[in-house]
Amino acid sequence: MHVFDPEDFGNLVKAKMERDRLSTRDVEKQTRISHGTINRVTRGFAPDVENFLRLSKWLGWRWTPPRDPVEVNRQNVRELVRNLSQ
């Protein structure tokens, strides 16, 4: 079981871009991540940690350090993708 699925994460980024009608260059300006990297992420490639955190913040996620390891439920990520796409 994977804790992080880059394809699901890329779909979240893509869904927000489509919902907000943003290009990769628009996201580049908002996140300070190159449009090429954003393009790769939306195609299912895993970002490095810094870009993952920047995109997570851009998606509206807030991170707090975990006390115990937490396993991510892939079903919840897919549900988030569906909700963002609506």
PDB file of N, CA and C in Angstrom:
ATOM      1  N   MET A   1       0.845  -1.187   0.000  1.00  0.00           N
ATOM      2  CA  MET A   1       0.000   0.000   0.000  1.00  0.00           C
ATOM      3  C   MET A   1       0.885   1.243   0.000  1.00  0.00           C
ATOM      4  N   HIS A   2       0.568   2.177  -0.879  1.00  0.00           N
ATOM      5  CA  HIS A   2       1.327   3.422  -0.991  1.00  0.00           C
ATOM      6  C   HIS A   2       0.733   4.488  -0.081  1.00  0.00           C
ATOM      7  N   VAL A   3       1.591   5.271   0.520  1.00  0.00           N
ATOM      8  CA  VAL A   3       1.141   6.392   1.330  1.00  0.00           C
ATOM      9  C   VAL A   3       0.844   7.593   0.441  1.00  0.00           C
ATOM     10  N   PHE A   4       1.642   7.740  -0.623  1.00  0.00           N
ATOM     11  CA  PHE A   4       1.466   8.864  -1.536  1.00  0.00           C
ATOM     12  C   PHE A   4       1.313   8.331  -2.951  1.00  0.00           C
ATOM     13  N   ASP A   5       0.266   8.761  -3.623  1.00  0.00           N
ATOM     14  CA  ASP A   5       0.050   8.371  -5.015  1.00  0.00           C
ATOM     15  C   ASP A   5       0.195   9.621  -5.877  1.00  0.00           C
ATOM     16  N   PRO A   6       1.295   9.735  -6.625  1.00  0.00           N
ATOM     17  CA  PRO A   6       1.515  10.950  -7.417  1.00  0.00           C
ATOM     18  C   PRO A   6       0.438  11.191  -8.466  1.00  0.00           C
ATOM     19  N   GLU A   7      -0.169  10.132  -8.975  1.00  0.00           N
ATOM     20  CA  GLU A   7      -1.232  10.318  -9.966  1.00  0.00           C
ATOM     21  C   GLU A   7      -2.450  10.979  -9.326  1.00  0.00           C
ATOM     22  N   ASP A   8      -2.824  10.526  -8.132  1.00  0.00           N
ATOM     23  CA  ASP A   8      -3.947  11.149  -7.428  1.00  0.00           C
ATOM     24  C   ASP A   8      -3.644  12.612  -7.094  1.00  0.00           C
ATOM     25  N   PHE A   9      -2.418  12.874  -6.647  1.00  0.00           N
ATOM     26  CA  PHE A   9      -2.031  14.248  -6.320  1.00  0.00           C
ATOM     27  C   PHE A   9      -2.080  15.123  -7.575  1.00  0.00           C
ATOM     28  N   GLY A  10      -1.563  14.603  -8.672  1.00  0.00           N
ATOM     29  CA  GLY A  10      -1.611  15.339  -9.931  1.00  0.00           C
ATOM     30  C   GLY A  10      -3.032  15.631 -10.379  1.00  0.00           C
ATOM     31  N   ASN A  11      -3.931  14.681 -10.145  1.00  0.00           N
ATOM     32  CA  ASN A  11      -5.338  14.893 -10.492  1.00  0.00           C
ATOM     33  C   ASN A  11      -5.959  15.996  -9.640  1.00  0.00           C
ATOM     34  N   LEU A  12      -5.544  16.105  -8.378  1.00  0.00           N
ATOM     35  CA  LEU A  12      -6.035  17.192  -7.527  1.00  0.00           C
ATOM     36  C   LEU A  12      -5.573  18.549  -8.060  1.00  0.00           C
ATOM     37  N   VAL A  13      -4.312  18.614  -8.430  1.00  0.00           N
ATOM     38  CA  VAL A  13      -3.769  19.865  -8.980  1.00  0.00           C
ATOM     39  C   VAL A  13      -4.490  20.213 -10.282  1.00  0.00           C
ATOM     40  N   LYS A  14      -4.648  19.230 -11.149  1.00  0.00           N
ATOM     41  CA  LYS A  14      -5.319  19.442 -12.437  1.00  0.00           C
ATOM     42  C   LYS A  14      -6.776  19.886 -12.233  1.00  0.00           C
ATOM     43  N   ALA A  15      -7.464  19.273 -11.274  1.00  0.00           N
ATOM     44  CA  ALA A  15      -8.867  19.622 -11.021  1.00  0.00           C
ATOM     45  C   ALA A  15      -8.999  21.073 -10.559  1.00  0.00           C
ATOM     46  N   LYS A  16      -8.092  21.512  -9.672  1.00  0.00           N
ATOM     47  CA  LYS A  16      -8.147  22.902  -9.215  1.00  0.00           C
ATOM     48  C   LYS A  16      -7.837  23.857 -10.371  1.00  0.00           C
ATOM     49  N   MET A  17      -6.881  23.491 -11.202  1.00  0.00           N
ATOM     50  CA  MET A  17      -6.558  24.331 -12.356  1.00  0.00           C
ATOM     51  C   MET A  17      -7.751  24.455 -13.287  1.00  0.00           C
ATOM     52  N   GLU A  18      -8.417  23.339 -13.549  1.00  0.00           N
ATOM     53  CA  GLU A  18      -9.588  23.377 -14.434  1.00  0.00           C
ATOM     54  C   GLU A  18     -10.725  24.167 -13.799  1.00  0.00           C
ATOM     55  N   ARG A  19     -10.954  23.932 -12.507  1.00  0.00           N
ATOM     56  CA  ARG A  19     -12.046  24.634 -11.812  1.00  0.00           C
ATOM     57  C   ARG A  19     -11.827  26.138 -11.819  1.00  0.00           C
ATOM     58  N   ASP A  20     -10.574  26.550 -11.584  1.00  0.00           N
ATOM     59  CA  ASP A  20     -10.256  27.981 -11.519  1.00  0.00           C
ATOM     60  C   ASP A  20      -9.812  28.561 -12.862  1.00  0.00           C
ATOM     61  N   ARG A  21      -9.834  27.700 -13.912  1.00  0.00           N
ATOM     62  CA  ARG A  21      -9.439  28.100 -15.262  1.00  0.00           C
ATOM     63  C   ARG A  21      -8.042  28.719 -15.294  1.00  0.00           C
ATOM     64  N   LEU A  22      -7.090  27.972 -14.732  1.00  0.00           N
ATOM     65  CA  LEU A  22      -5.715  28.432 -14.650  1.00  0.00           C
ATOM     66  C   LEU A  22      -4.821  27.623 -15.577  1.00  0.00           C
ATOM     67  N   SER A  23      -3.860  28.289 -16.176  1.00  0.00           N
ATOM     68  CA  SER A  23      -2.845  27.607 -16.972  1.00  0.00           C
ATOM     69  C   SER A  23      -1.674  27.244 -16.058  1.00  0.00           C
ATOM     70  N   THR A  24      -0.743  26.461 -16.587  1.00  0.00           N
ATOM     71  CA  THR A  24       0.438  26.132 -15.785  1.00  0.00           C
ATOM     72  C   THR A  24       1.244  27.398 -15.477  1.00  0.00           C
ATOM     73  N   ARG A  25       1.226  28.342 -16.389  1.00  0.00           N
ATOM     74  CA  ARG A  25       1.947  29.610 -16.138  1.00  0.00           C
ATOM     75  C   ARG A  25       1.258  30.436 -15.052  1.00  0.00           C
ATOM     76  N   ASP A  26      -0.083  30.370 -14.977  1.00  0.00           N
ATOM     77  CA  ASP A  26      -0.796  31.048 -13.891  1.00  0.00           C
ATOM     78  C   ASP A  26      -0.398  30.440 -12.543  1.00  0.00           C
ATOM     79  N   VAL A  27      -0.361  29.110 -12.504  1.00  0.00           N
ATOM     80  CA  VAL A  27       0.004  28.418 -11.261  1.00  0.00           C
ATOM     81  C   VAL A  27       1.464  28.710 -10.918  1.00  0.00           C
ATOM     82  N   GLU A  28       2.309  28.807 -11.940  1.00  0.00           N
ATOM     83  CA  GLU A  28       3.720  29.144 -11.720  1.00  0.00           C
ATOM     84  C   GLU A  28       3.833  30.476 -10.978  1.00  0.00           C
ATOM     85  N   LYS A  29       3.068  31.456 -11.395  1.00  0.00           N
ATOM     86  CA  LYS A  29       3.102  32.776 -10.751  1.00  0.00           C
ATOM     87  C   LYS A  29       2.601  32.707  -9.308  1.00  0.00           C
ATOM     88  N   GLN A  30       1.605  31.873  -9.064  1.00  0.00           N
ATOM     89  CA  GLN A  30       1.019  31.775  -7.726  1.00  0.00           C
ATOM     90  C   GLN A  30       1.860  30.954  -6.758  1.00  0.00           C
ATOM     91  N   THR A  31       2.624  29.987  -7.270  1.00  0.00           N
ATOM     92  CA  THR A  31       3.338  29.047  -6.396  1.00  0.00           C
ATOM     93  C   THR A  31       4.855  29.181  -6.442  1.00  0.00           C
ATOM     94  N   ARG A  32       5.392  29.886  -7.460  1.00  0.00           N
ATOM     95  CA  ARG A  32       6.830  29.979  -7.686  1.00  0.00           C
ATOM     96  C   ARG A  32       7.435  28.609  -8.011  1.00  0.00           C
ATOM     97  N   ILE A  33       6.644  27.764  -8.678  1.00  0.00           N
ATOM     98  CA  ILE A  33       7.092  26.469  -9.189  1.00  0.00           C
ATOM     99  C   ILE A  33       7.055  26.580 -10.705  1.00  0.00           C
ATOM    100  N   SER A  34       8.094  26.094 -11.378  1.00  0.00           N
ATOM    101  CA  SER A  34       8.138  26.242 -12.834  1.00  0.00           C
ATOM    102  C   SER A  34       6.941  25.558 -13.494  1.00  0.00           C
ATOM    103  N   HIS A  35       6.499  26.138 -14.611  1.00  0.00           N
ATOM    104  CA  HIS A  35       5.352  25.565 -15.314  1.00  0.00           C
ATOM    105  C   HIS A  35       5.667  24.154 -15.798  1.00  0.00           C
ATOM    106  N   GLY A  36       6.932  23.872 -16.107  1.00  0.00           N
ATOM    107  CA  GLY A  36       7.313  22.524 -16.523  1.00  0.00           C
ATOM    108  C   GLY A  36       7.107  21.503 -15.418  1.00  0.00           C
ATOM    109  N   THR A  37       7.479  21.880 -14.202  1.00  0.00           N
ATOM    110  CA  THR A  37       7.269  20.986 -13.054  1.00  0.00           C
ATOM    111  C   THR A  37       5.776  20.781 -12.809  1.00  0.00           C
ATOM    112  N   ILE A  38       5.007  21.844 -12.895  1.00  0.00           N
ATOM    113  CA  ILE A  38       3.554  21.726 -12.703  1.00  0.00           C
ATOM    114  C   ILE A  38       2.971  20.797 -13.757  1.00  0.00           C
ATOM    115  N   ASN A  39       3.416  20.928 -14.983  1.00  0.00           N
ATOM    116  CA  ASN A  39       2.957  20.064 -16.064  1.00  0.00           C
ATOM    117  C   ASN A  39       3.276  18.598 -15.745  1.00  0.00           C
ATOM    118  N   ARG A  40       4.487  18.335 -15.269  1.00  0.00           N
ATOM    119  CA  ARG A  40       4.863  16.955 -14.926  1.00  0.00           C
ATOM    120  C   ARG A  40       4.002  16.418 -13.787  1.00  0.00           C
ATOM    121  N   VAL A  41       3.742  17.238 -12.789  1.00  0.00           N
ATOM    122  CA  VAL A  41       2.908  16.811 -11.660  1.00  0.00           C
ATOM    123  C   VAL A  41       1.509  16.448 -12.148  1.00  0.00           C
ATOM    124  N   THR A  42       0.942  17.264 -13.031  1.00  0.00           N
ATOM    125  CA  THR A  42      -0.415  16.974 -13.520  1.00  0.00           C
ATOM    126  C   THR A  42      -0.454  15.723 -14.388  1.00  0.00           C
ATOM    127  N   ARG A  43       0.713  15.267 -14.844  1.00  0.00           N
ATOM    128  CA  ARG A  43       0.787  14.023 -15.622  1.00  0.00           C
ATOM    129  C   ARG A  43       1.147  12.822 -14.752  1.00  0.00           C
ATOM    130  N   GLY A  44       1.183  13.025 -13.421  1.00  0.00           N
ATOM    131  CA  GLY A  44       1.376  11.901 -12.521  1.00  0.00           C
ATOM    132  C   GLY A  44       2.776  11.682 -12.010  1.00  0.00           C
ATOM    133  N   PHE A  45       3.685  12.639 -12.258  1.00  0.00           N
ATOM    134  CA  PHE A  45       5.047  12.520 -11.732  1.00  0.00           C
ATOM    135  C   PHE A  45       5.095  13.131 -10.333  1.00  0.00           C
ATOM    136  N   ALA A  46       5.818  12.504  -9.435  1.00  0.00           N
ATOM    137  CA  ALA A  46       5.909  12.980  -8.052  1.00  0.00           C
ATOM    138  C   ALA A  46       6.783  14.229  -7.972  1.00  0.00           C
ATOM    139  N   PRO A  47       6.304  15.260  -7.288  1.00  0.00           N
ATOM    140  CA  PRO A  47       7.131  16.449  -7.077  1.00  0.00           C
ATOM    141  C   PRO A  47       8.142  16.193  -5.960  1.00  0.00           C
ATOM    142  N   ASP A  48       9.173  17.034  -5.894  1.00  0.00           N
ATOM    143  CA  ASP A  48      10.069  16.936  -4.743  1.00  0.00           C
ATOM    144  C   ASP A  48       9.329  17.496  -3.518  1.00  0.00           C
ATOM    145  N   VAL A  49       9.935  17.354  -2.359  1.00  0.00           N
ATOM    146  CA  VAL A  49       9.248  17.723  -1.115  1.00  0.00           C
ATOM    147  C   VAL A  49       8.870  19.200  -1.097  1.00  0.00           C
ATOM    148  N   GLU A  50       9.800  20.065  -1.488  1.00  0.00           N
ATOM    149  CA  GLU A  50       9.519  21.507  -1.479  1.00  0.00           C
ATOM    150  C   GLU A  50       8.321  21.847  -2.370  1.00  0.00           C
ATOM    151  N   ASN A  51       8.304  21.305  -3.584  1.00  0.00           N
ATOM    152  CA  ASN A  51       7.191  21.592  -4.494  1.00  0.00           C
ATOM    153  C   ASN A  51       5.900  20.921  -4.038  1.00  0.00           C
ATOM    154  N   PHE A  52       5.998  19.747  -3.424  1.00  0.00           N
ATOM    155  CA  PHE A  52       4.807  19.106  -2.858  1.00  0.00           C
ATOM    156  C   PHE A  52       4.192  20.016  -1.793  1.00  0.00           C
ATOM    157  N   LEU A  53       5.024  20.570  -0.923  1.00  0.00           N
ATOM    158  CA  LEU A  53       4.505  21.443   0.134  1.00  0.00           C
ATOM    159  C   LEU A  53       3.922  22.735  -0.436  1.00  0.00           C
ATOM    160  N   ARG A  54       4.583  23.298  -1.451  1.00  0.00           N
ATOM    161  CA  ARG A  54       4.050  24.521  -2.085  1.00  0.00           C
ATOM    162  C   ARG A  54       2.708  24.252  -2.766  1.00  0.00           C
ATOM    163  N   LEU A  55       2.618  23.135  -3.498  1.00  0.00           N
ATOM    164  CA  LEU A  55       1.353  22.804  -4.167  1.00  0.00           C
ATOM    165  C   LEU A  55       0.271  22.446  -3.155  1.00  0.00           C
ATOM    166  N   SER A  56       0.654  21.790  -2.083  1.00  0.00           N
ATOM    167  CA  SER A  56      -0.316  21.457  -1.036  1.00  0.00           C
ATOM    168  C   SER A  56      -0.901  22.728  -0.430  1.00  0.00           C
ATOM    169  N   LYS A  57      -0.042  23.702  -0.163  1.00  0.00           N
ATOM    170  CA  LYS A  57      -0.515  24.985   0.361  1.00  0.00           C
ATOM    171  C   LYS A  57      -1.442  25.661  -0.647  1.00  0.00           C
ATOM    172  N   TRP A  58      -1.053  25.618  -1.921  1.00  0.00           N
ATOM    173  CA  TRP A  58      -1.872  26.197  -2.990  1.00  0.00           C
ATOM    174  C   TRP A  58      -3.231  25.511  -3.073  1.00  0.00           C
ATOM    175  N   LEU A  59      -3.265  24.206  -2.807  1.00  0.00           N
ATOM    176  CA  LEU A  59      -4.528  23.457  -2.796  1.00  0.00           C
ATOM    177  C   LEU A  59      -5.380  23.767  -1.560  1.00  0.00           C
ATOM    178  N   GLY A  60      -4.791  24.460  -0.592  1.00  0.00           N
ATOM    179  CA  GLY A  60      -5.525  24.807   0.618  1.00  0.00           C
ATOM    180  C   GLY A  60      -5.312  23.829   1.760  1.00  0.00           C
ATOM    181  N   TRP A  61      -4.345  22.944   1.609  1.00  0.00           N
ATOM    182  CA  TRP A  61      -4.053  21.977   2.673  1.00  0.00           C
ATOM    183  C   TRP A  61      -3.166  22.638   3.710  1.00  0.00           C
ATOM    184  N   ARG A  62      -3.405  22.308   4.968  1.00  0.00           N
ATOM    185  CA  ARG A  62      -2.561  22.787   6.062  1.00  0.00           C
ATOM    186  C   ARG A  62      -1.922  21.577   6.719  1.00  0.00           C
ATOM    187  N   TRP A  63      -0.623  21.638   6.877  1.00  0.00           N
ATOM    188  CA  TRP A  63       0.117  20.504   7.431  1.00  0.00           C
ATOM    189  C   TRP A  63       0.557  20.793   8.849  1.00  0.00           C
ATOM    190  N   THR A  64       0.394  19.803   9.703  1.00  0.00           N
ATOM    191  CA  THR A  64       0.958  19.845  11.042  1.00  0.00           C
ATOM    192  C   THR A  64       1.790  18.578  11.214  1.00  0.00           C
ATOM    193  N   PRO A  65       2.892  18.670  11.909  1.00  0.00           N
ATOM    194  CA  PRO A  65       3.722  17.470  12.074  1.00  0.00           C
ATOM    195  C   PRO A  65       2.943  16.370  12.789  1.00  0.00           C
ATOM    196  N   PRO A  66       2.947  15.169  12.251  1.00  0.00           N
ATOM    197  CA  PRO A  66       2.221  14.075  12.889  1.00  0.00           C
ATOM    198  C   PRO A  66       2.958  13.555  14.113  1.00  0.00           C
ATOM    199  N   ARG A  67       2.187  13.089  15.082  1.00  0.00           N
ATOM    200  CA  ARG A  67       2.789  12.480  16.263  1.00  0.00           C
ATOM    201  C   ARG A  67       3.089  11.013  15.998  1.00  0.00           C
ATOM    202  N   ASP A  68       2.224  10.401  15.231  1.00  0.00           N
ATOM    203  CA  ASP A  68       2.391   9.001  14.862  1.00  0.00           C
ATOM    204  C   ASP A  68       2.271   8.894  13.350  1.00  0.00           C
ATOM    205  N   PRO A  69       2.930   7.907  12.736  1.00  0.00           N
ATOM    206  CA  PRO A  69       2.751   7.722  11.290  1.00  0.00           C
ATOM    207  C   PRO A  69       1.281   7.504  10.956  1.00  0.00           C
ATOM    208  N   VAL A  70       0.845   8.146   9.883  1.00  0.00           N
ATOM    209  CA  VAL A  70      -0.542   8.038   9.450  1.00  0.00           C
ATOM    210  C   VAL A  70      -0.568   7.484   8.035  1.00  0.00           C
ATOM    211  N   GLU A  71      -1.418   6.522   7.806  1.00  0.00           N
ATOM    212  CA  GLU A  71      -1.562   5.946   6.472  1.00  0.00           C
ATOM    213  C   GLU A  71      -2.682   6.677   5.745  1.00  0.00           C
ATOM    214  N   VAL A  72      -2.405   7.143   4.550  1.00  0.00           N
ATOM    215  CA  VAL A  72      -3.392   7.873   3.776  1.00  0.00           C
ATOM    216  C   VAL A  72      -4.337   6.883   3.102  1.00  0.00           C
ATOM    217  N   ASN A  73      -5.608   7.170   3.189  1.00  0.00           N
ATOM    218  CA  ASN A  73      -6.609   6.328   2.559  1.00  0.00           C
ATOM    219  C   ASN A  73      -6.820   6.836   1.141  1.00  0.00           C
ATOM    220  N   ARG A  74      -6.438   6.021   0.159  1.00  0.00           N
ATOM    221  CA  ARG A  74      -6.532   6.440  -1.245  1.00  0.00           C
ATOM    222  C   ARG A  74      -7.965   6.794  -1.642  1.00  0.00           C
ATOM    223  N   GLN A  75      -8.933   6.131  -1.017  1.00  0.00           N
ATOM    224  CA  GLN A  75     -10.329   6.432  -1.328  1.00  0.00           C
ATOM    225  C   GLN A  75     -10.652   7.880  -0.972  1.00  0.00           C
ATOM    226  N   ASN A  76     -10.108   8.384   0.148  1.00  0.00           N
ATOM    227  CA  ASN A  76     -10.354   9.773   0.527  1.00  0.00           C
ATOM    228  C   ASN A  76      -9.767  10.741  -0.482  1.00  0.00           C
ATOM    229  N   VAL A  77      -8.595  10.423  -1.032  1.00  0.00           N
ATOM    230  CA  VAL A  77      -7.982  11.282  -2.044  1.00  0.00           C
ATOM    231  C   VAL A  77      -8.845  11.304  -3.301  1.00  0.00           C
ATOM    232  N   ARG A  78      -9.318  10.136  -3.710  1.00  0.00           N
ATOM    233  CA  ARG A  78     -10.190  10.097  -4.902  1.00  0.00           C
ATOM    234  C   ARG A  78     -11.472  10.892  -4.662  1.00  0.00           C
ATOM    235  N   GLU A  79     -12.001  10.811  -3.443  1.00  0.00           N
ATOM    236  CA  GLU A  79     -13.203  11.564  -3.110  1.00  0.00           C
ATOM    237  C   GLU A  79     -12.934  13.072  -3.183  1.00  0.00           C
ATOM    238  N   LEU A  80     -11.757  13.503  -2.730  1.00  0.00           N
ATOM    239  CA  LEU A  80     -11.382  14.909  -2.844  1.00  0.00           C
ATOM    240  C   LEU A  80     -11.321  15.348  -4.302  1.00  0.00           C
ATOM    241  N   VAL A  81     -10.747  14.495  -5.145  1.00  0.00           N
ATOM    242  CA  VAL A  81     -10.662  14.804  -6.575  1.00  0.00           C
ATOM    243  C   VAL A  81     -12.069  14.986  -7.149  1.00  0.00           C
ATOM    244  N   ARG A  82     -12.966  14.075  -6.822  1.00  0.00           N
ATOM    245  CA  ARG A  82     -14.358  14.187  -7.319  1.00  0.00           C
ATOM    246  C   ARG A  82     -14.992  15.486  -6.843  1.00  0.00           C
ATOM    247  N   ASN A  83     -14.800  15.841  -5.562  1.00  0.00           N
ATOM    248  CA  ASN A  83     -15.406  17.059  -5.016  1.00  0.00           C
ATOM    249  C   ASN A  83     -14.831  18.305  -5.668  1.00  0.00           C
ATOM    250  N   LEU A  84     -13.518  18.333  -5.924  1.00  0.00           N
ATOM    251  CA  LEU A  84     -12.929  19.489  -6.583  1.00  0.00           C
ATOM    252  C   LEU A  84     -13.402  19.623  -8.025  1.00  0.00           C
ATOM    253  N   SER A  85     -13.704  18.484  -8.645  1.00  0.00           N
ATOM    254  CA  SER A  85     -14.116  18.500 -10.048  1.00  0.00           C
ATOM    255  C   SER A  85     -15.545  18.975 -10.227  1.00  0.00           C
ATOM    256  N   GLN A  86     -16.295  19.036  -9.154  1.00  0.00           N
ATOM    257  CA  GLN A  86     -17.719  19.405  -9.265  1.00  0.00           C
ATOM    258  C   GLN A  86     -17.915  20.887  -9.291  1.00  0.00           C
TER     259      GLN A  86
END
